[in-house]
CSV table of C-alpha atoms in Angstrom, one decimal:
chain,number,residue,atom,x,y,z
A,1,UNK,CA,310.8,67.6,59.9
A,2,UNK,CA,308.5,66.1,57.1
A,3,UNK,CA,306.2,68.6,55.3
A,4,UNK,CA,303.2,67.5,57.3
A,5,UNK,CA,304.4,67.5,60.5
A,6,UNK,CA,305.9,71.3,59.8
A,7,UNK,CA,302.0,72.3,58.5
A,8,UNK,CA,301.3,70.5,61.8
A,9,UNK,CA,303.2,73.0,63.8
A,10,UNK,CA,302.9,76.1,61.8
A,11,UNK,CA,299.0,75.7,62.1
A,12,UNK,CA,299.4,74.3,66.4
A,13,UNK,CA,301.2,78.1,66.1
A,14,UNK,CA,298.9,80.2,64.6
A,15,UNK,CA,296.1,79.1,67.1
A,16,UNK,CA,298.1,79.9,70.3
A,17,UNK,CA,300.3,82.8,69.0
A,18,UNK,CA,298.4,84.5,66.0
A,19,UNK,CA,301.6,83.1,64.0
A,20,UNK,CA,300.9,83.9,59.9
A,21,UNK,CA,303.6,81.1,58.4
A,22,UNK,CA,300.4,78.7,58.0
A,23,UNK,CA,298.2,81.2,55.8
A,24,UNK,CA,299.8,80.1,52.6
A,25,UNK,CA,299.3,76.8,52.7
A,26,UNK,CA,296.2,77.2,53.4
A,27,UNK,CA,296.0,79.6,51.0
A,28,UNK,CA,296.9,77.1,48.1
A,29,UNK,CA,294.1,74.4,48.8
A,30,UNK,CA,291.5,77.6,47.5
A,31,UNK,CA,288.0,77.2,48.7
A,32,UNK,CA,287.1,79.9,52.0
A,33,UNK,CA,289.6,82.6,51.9
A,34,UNK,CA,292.5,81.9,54.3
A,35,UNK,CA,292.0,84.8,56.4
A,36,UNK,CA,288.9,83.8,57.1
A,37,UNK,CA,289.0,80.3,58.0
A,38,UNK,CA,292.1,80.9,60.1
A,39,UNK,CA,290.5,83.5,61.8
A,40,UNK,CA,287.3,80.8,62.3
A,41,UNK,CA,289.7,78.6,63.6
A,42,UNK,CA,291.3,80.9,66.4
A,43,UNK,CA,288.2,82.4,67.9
A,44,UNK,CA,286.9,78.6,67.9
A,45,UNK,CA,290.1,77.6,69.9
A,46,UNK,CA,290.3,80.6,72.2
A,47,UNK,CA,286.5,80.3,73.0
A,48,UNK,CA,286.5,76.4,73.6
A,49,UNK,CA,289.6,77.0,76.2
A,50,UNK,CA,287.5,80.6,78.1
A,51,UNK,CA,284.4,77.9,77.9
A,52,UNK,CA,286.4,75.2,79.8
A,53,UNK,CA,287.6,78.0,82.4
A,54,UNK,CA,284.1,79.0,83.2
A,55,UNK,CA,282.9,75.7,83.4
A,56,UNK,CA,285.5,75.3,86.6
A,57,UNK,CA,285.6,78.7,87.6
A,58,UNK,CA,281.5,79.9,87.4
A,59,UNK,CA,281.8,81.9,90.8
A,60,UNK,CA,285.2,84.0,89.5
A,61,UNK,CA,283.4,84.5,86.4
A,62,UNK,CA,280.5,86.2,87.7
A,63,UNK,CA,282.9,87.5,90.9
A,64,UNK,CA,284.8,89.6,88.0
A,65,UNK,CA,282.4,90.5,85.5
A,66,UNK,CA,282.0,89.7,82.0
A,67,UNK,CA,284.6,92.4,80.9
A,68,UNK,CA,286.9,91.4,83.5
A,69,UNK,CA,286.6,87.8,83.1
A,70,UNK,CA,286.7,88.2,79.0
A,71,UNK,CA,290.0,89.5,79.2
A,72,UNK,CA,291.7,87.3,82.0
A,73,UNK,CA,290.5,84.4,79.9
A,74,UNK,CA,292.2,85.9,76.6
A,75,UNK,CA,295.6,86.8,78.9
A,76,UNK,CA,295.7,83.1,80.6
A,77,UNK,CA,294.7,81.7,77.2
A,78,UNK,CA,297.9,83.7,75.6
A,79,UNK,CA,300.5,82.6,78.8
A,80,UNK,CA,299.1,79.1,79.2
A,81,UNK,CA,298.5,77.3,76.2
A,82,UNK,CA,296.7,74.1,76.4
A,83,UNK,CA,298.9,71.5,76.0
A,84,UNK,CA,297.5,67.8,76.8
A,85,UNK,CA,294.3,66.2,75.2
A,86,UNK,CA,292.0,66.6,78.3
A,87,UNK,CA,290.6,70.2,79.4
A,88,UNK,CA,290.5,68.9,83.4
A,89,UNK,CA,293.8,70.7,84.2
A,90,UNK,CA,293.9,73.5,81.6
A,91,UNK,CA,293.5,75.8,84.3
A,92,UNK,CA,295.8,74.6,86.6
A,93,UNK,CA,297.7,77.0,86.8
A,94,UNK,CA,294.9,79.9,86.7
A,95,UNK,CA,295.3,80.7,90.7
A,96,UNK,CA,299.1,81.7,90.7
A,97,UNK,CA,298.3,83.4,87.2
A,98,UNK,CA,295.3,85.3,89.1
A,99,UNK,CA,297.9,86.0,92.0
A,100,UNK,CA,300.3,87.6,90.0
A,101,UNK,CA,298.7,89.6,87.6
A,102,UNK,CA,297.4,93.6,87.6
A,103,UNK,CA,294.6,94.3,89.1
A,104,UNK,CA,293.8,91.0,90.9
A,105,UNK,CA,297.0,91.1,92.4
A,106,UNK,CA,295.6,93.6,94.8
A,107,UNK,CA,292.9,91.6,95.6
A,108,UNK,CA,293.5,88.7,97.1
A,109,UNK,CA,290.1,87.3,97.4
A,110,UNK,CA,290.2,86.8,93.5
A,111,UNK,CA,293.4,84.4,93.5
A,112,UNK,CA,291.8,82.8,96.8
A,113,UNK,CA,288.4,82.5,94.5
A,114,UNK,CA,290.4,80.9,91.8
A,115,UNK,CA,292.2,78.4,94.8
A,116,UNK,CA,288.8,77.2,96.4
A,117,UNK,CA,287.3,76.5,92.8
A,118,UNK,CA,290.2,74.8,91.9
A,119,UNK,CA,290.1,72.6,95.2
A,120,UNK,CA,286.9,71.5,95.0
A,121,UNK,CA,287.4,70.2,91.6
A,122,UNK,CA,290.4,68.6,92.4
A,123,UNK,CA,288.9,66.5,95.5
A,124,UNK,CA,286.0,65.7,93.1
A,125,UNK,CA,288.5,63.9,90.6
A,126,UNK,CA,290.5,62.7,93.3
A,127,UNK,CA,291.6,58.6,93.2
A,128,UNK,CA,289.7,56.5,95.4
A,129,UNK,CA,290.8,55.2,98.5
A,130,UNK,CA,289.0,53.4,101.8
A,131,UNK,CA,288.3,54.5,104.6
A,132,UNK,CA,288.5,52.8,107.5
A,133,UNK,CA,287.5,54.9,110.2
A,134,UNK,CA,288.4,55.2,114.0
A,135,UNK,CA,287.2,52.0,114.9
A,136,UNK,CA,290.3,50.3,113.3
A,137,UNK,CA,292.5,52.2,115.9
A,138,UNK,CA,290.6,52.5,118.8
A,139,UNK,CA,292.0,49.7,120.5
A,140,UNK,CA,295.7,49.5,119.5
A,141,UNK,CA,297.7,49.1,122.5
A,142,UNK,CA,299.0,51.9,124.5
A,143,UNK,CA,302.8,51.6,123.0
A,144,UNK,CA,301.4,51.7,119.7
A,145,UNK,CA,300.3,55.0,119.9
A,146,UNK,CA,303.5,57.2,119.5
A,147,UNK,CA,304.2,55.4,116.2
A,148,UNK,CA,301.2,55.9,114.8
A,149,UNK,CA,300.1,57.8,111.8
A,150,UNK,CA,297.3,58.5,109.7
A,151,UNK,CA,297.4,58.1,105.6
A,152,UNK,CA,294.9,61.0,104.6
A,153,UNK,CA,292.7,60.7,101.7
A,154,UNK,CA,293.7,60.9,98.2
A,155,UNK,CA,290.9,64.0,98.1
A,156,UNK,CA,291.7,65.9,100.9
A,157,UNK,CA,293.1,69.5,99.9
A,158,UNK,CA,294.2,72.5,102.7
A,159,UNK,CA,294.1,75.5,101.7
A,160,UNK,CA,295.7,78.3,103.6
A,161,UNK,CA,293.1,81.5,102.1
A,162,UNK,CA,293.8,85.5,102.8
A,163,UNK,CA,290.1,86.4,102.5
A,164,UNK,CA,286.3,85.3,102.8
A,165,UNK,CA,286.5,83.9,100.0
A,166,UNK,CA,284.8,80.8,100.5
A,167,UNK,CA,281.7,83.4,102.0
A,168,UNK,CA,282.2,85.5,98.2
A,169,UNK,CA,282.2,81.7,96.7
A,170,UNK,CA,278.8,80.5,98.9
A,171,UNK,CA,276.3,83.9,97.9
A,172,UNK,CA,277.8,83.7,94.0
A,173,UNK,CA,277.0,80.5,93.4
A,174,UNK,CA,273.3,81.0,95.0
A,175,UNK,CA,273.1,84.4,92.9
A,176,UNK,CA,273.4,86.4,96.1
A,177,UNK,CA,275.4,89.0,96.9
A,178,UNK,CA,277.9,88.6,98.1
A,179,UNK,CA,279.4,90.0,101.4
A,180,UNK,CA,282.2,92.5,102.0
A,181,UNK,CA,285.7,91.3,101.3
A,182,UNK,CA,287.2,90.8,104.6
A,183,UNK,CA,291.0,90.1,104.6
A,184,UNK,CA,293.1,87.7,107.4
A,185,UNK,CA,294.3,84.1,106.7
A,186,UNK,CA,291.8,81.5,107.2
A,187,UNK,CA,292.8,77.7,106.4
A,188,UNK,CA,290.0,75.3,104.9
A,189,UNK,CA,290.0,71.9,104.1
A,190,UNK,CA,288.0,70.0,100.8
A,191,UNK,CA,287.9,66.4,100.3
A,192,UNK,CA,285.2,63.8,98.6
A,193,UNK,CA,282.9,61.7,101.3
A,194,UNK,CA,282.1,57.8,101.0
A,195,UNK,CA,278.8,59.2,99.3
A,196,UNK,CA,280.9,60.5,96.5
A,197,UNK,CA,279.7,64.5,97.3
A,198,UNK,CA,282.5,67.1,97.7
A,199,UNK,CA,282.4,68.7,101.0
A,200,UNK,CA,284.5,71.9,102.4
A,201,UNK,CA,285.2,73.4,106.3
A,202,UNK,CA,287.1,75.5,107.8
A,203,UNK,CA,290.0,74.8,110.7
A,204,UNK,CA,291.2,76.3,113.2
A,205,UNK,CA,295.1,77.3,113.0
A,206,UNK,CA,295.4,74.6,115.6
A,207,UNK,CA,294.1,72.3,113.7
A,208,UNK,CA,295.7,73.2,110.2
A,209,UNK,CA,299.4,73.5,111.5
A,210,UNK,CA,298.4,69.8,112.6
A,211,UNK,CA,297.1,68.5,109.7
A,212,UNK,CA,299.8,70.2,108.0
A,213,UNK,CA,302.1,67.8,109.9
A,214,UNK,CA,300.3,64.5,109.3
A,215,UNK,CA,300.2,65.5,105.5
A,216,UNK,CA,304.1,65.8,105.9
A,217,UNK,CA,303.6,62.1,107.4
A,218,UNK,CA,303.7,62.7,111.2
A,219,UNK,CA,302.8,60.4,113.3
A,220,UNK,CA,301.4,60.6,117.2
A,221,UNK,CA,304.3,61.9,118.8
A,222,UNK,CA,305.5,63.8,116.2
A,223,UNK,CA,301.5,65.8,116.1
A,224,UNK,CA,301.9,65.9,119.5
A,225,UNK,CA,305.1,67.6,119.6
A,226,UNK,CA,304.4,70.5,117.3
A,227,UNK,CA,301.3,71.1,119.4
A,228,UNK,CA,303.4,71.6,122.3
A,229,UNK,CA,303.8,74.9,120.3
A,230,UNK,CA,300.3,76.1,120.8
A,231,UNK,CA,298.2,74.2,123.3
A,232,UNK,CA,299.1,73.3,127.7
A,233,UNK,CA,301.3,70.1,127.7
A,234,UNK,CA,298.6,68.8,129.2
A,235,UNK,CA,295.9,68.9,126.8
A,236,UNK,CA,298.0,67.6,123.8
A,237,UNK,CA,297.3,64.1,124.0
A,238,UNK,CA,293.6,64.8,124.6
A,239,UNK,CA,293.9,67.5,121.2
A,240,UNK,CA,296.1,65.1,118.7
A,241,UNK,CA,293.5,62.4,119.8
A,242,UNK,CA,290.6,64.2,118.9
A,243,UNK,CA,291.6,65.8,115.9
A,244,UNK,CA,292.6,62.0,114.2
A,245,UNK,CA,289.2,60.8,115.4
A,246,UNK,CA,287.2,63.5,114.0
A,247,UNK,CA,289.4,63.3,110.4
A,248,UNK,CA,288.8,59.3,110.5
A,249,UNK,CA,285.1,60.2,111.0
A,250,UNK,CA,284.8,63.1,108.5
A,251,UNK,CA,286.3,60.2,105.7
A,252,UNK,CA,289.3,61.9,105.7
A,253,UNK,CA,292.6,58.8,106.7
A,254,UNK,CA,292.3,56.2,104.5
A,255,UNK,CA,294.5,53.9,106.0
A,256,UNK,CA,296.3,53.8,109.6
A,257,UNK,CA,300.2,52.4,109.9
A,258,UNK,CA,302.3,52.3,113.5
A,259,UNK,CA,305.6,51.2,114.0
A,260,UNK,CA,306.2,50.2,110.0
A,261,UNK,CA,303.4,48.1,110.3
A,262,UNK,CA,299.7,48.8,107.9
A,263,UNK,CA,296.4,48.7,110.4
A,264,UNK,CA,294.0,46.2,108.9
């Protein structure tokens, strides 16, 4: 390793781990005393990285409390170092971190705050795709229909939440307060519409076990199969049916295929 590229490091280490082999090399140049400007630079780099964090995560931040929040930035800061050029998915991994960490880990709304923050962000960078709506199904032939399966949107995110969180979320970013935590799993979906605004609503657990198929790549048969499990053999068709429409209309397939073949 060249001298340089060793500096590099040493100085890379003293940011993320308080490491001292960079402070005499600093020290030689002279000018502000090492300590000092070291220390400059480490607050500078911890701060920028807490500011990103509450820049995505605003309704945890004020959810936990200044104290709170202060130190869960310093702890994910200290686990998670940043490591690409762009700040977008610093805190990436902030939810599990949330999840499995004293005293949050007893609280699951925190880690499901964390989740729903993270989702929306992620729907609003999300690729673009069409969307082609229910029109470009509607009249396939009959014996197209078992083969047929939707490609959802590059946006769309399910979340499978243990709390209200998405009620804590709503009053905190109006500056209300918020509501009593209540806890029982609750599945909600986030995506990006054709008018570029990020959007959120809940499902039923009908619903989500289905679109947890089609994500998985089902197609008609194959949805109404696994709803079998949970609605009258009779009313499948009628449910799988309805749920594609109203995803098609809500922007969320953005392509159709059936039987290995793409629907214009």
């Amino acid at each position: 390793m060249s001298w340089l590229a060793r500096l590099q490091s040493d100085f890379v280490q003293s940011l993320r781990q308080g490491s001292d082999r960079v402070r005499p090399a600093l020290a030689e140049e002279g000018g502000i005393a090492a300590d000092l400007g070291l220390g400059i630079y480490q607050h500078a780099y911890r701060a920028r990285l807490a500011e990103a964090l509450a820049n995505d995560h605003a309704a945890l931040a004020r959810y936990l409390g200044e104290s709170a929040w202060h130190k869960l930035c310093t702890d994910y800061v200290a686990a998670h170092p940043s490591r690409q050029r762009s700040l977008r998915v610093f805190g990436d991994a902030l939810p599990d971190f949330v999840a499995g960490i004293a005293p949050c880990d007893a609280h699951p709304e925190v880690a499901d705050l964390a989740r729903f923050e993270r989702a929306l962000l992620d729907s609003f960078d999300a690729a673009d795709a069409p969307s082609p709506g229910w029109d470009a199904v509607a009249d396939l032939p009959a014996d197209a229909w078992p083969t047929l399966a939707p490609r959802l949107h590059p946006s769309l995110r399910h979340l499978a939440l243990r709390s209200n969180a998405v009620a804590l979320w709503t009053a905190l970013k109006d500056e209300a307060t918020p509501p009593a935590v209540e806890l029982g799993e609750v599945h909600w979906v986030t995506w990006r519409d054709v008018d570029l605004l990020t959007r959120f609503r809940s499902l039923t657990a009908s619903e989500a076990a289905a679109l947890d198929q089609a994500i998985a790549g089902a197609d008609v048969a194959t949805l109404c199969e696994a709803m079998q499990d949970i609605h009258a053999a009779e009313d499948v068709p009628a449910v799988v049916v309805g749920y594609l429409r109203a995803w098609a209309d809500e922007g969320w397939v953005a392509g159709w295929s059936h039987a290995d073949a793409e629907v214009p």
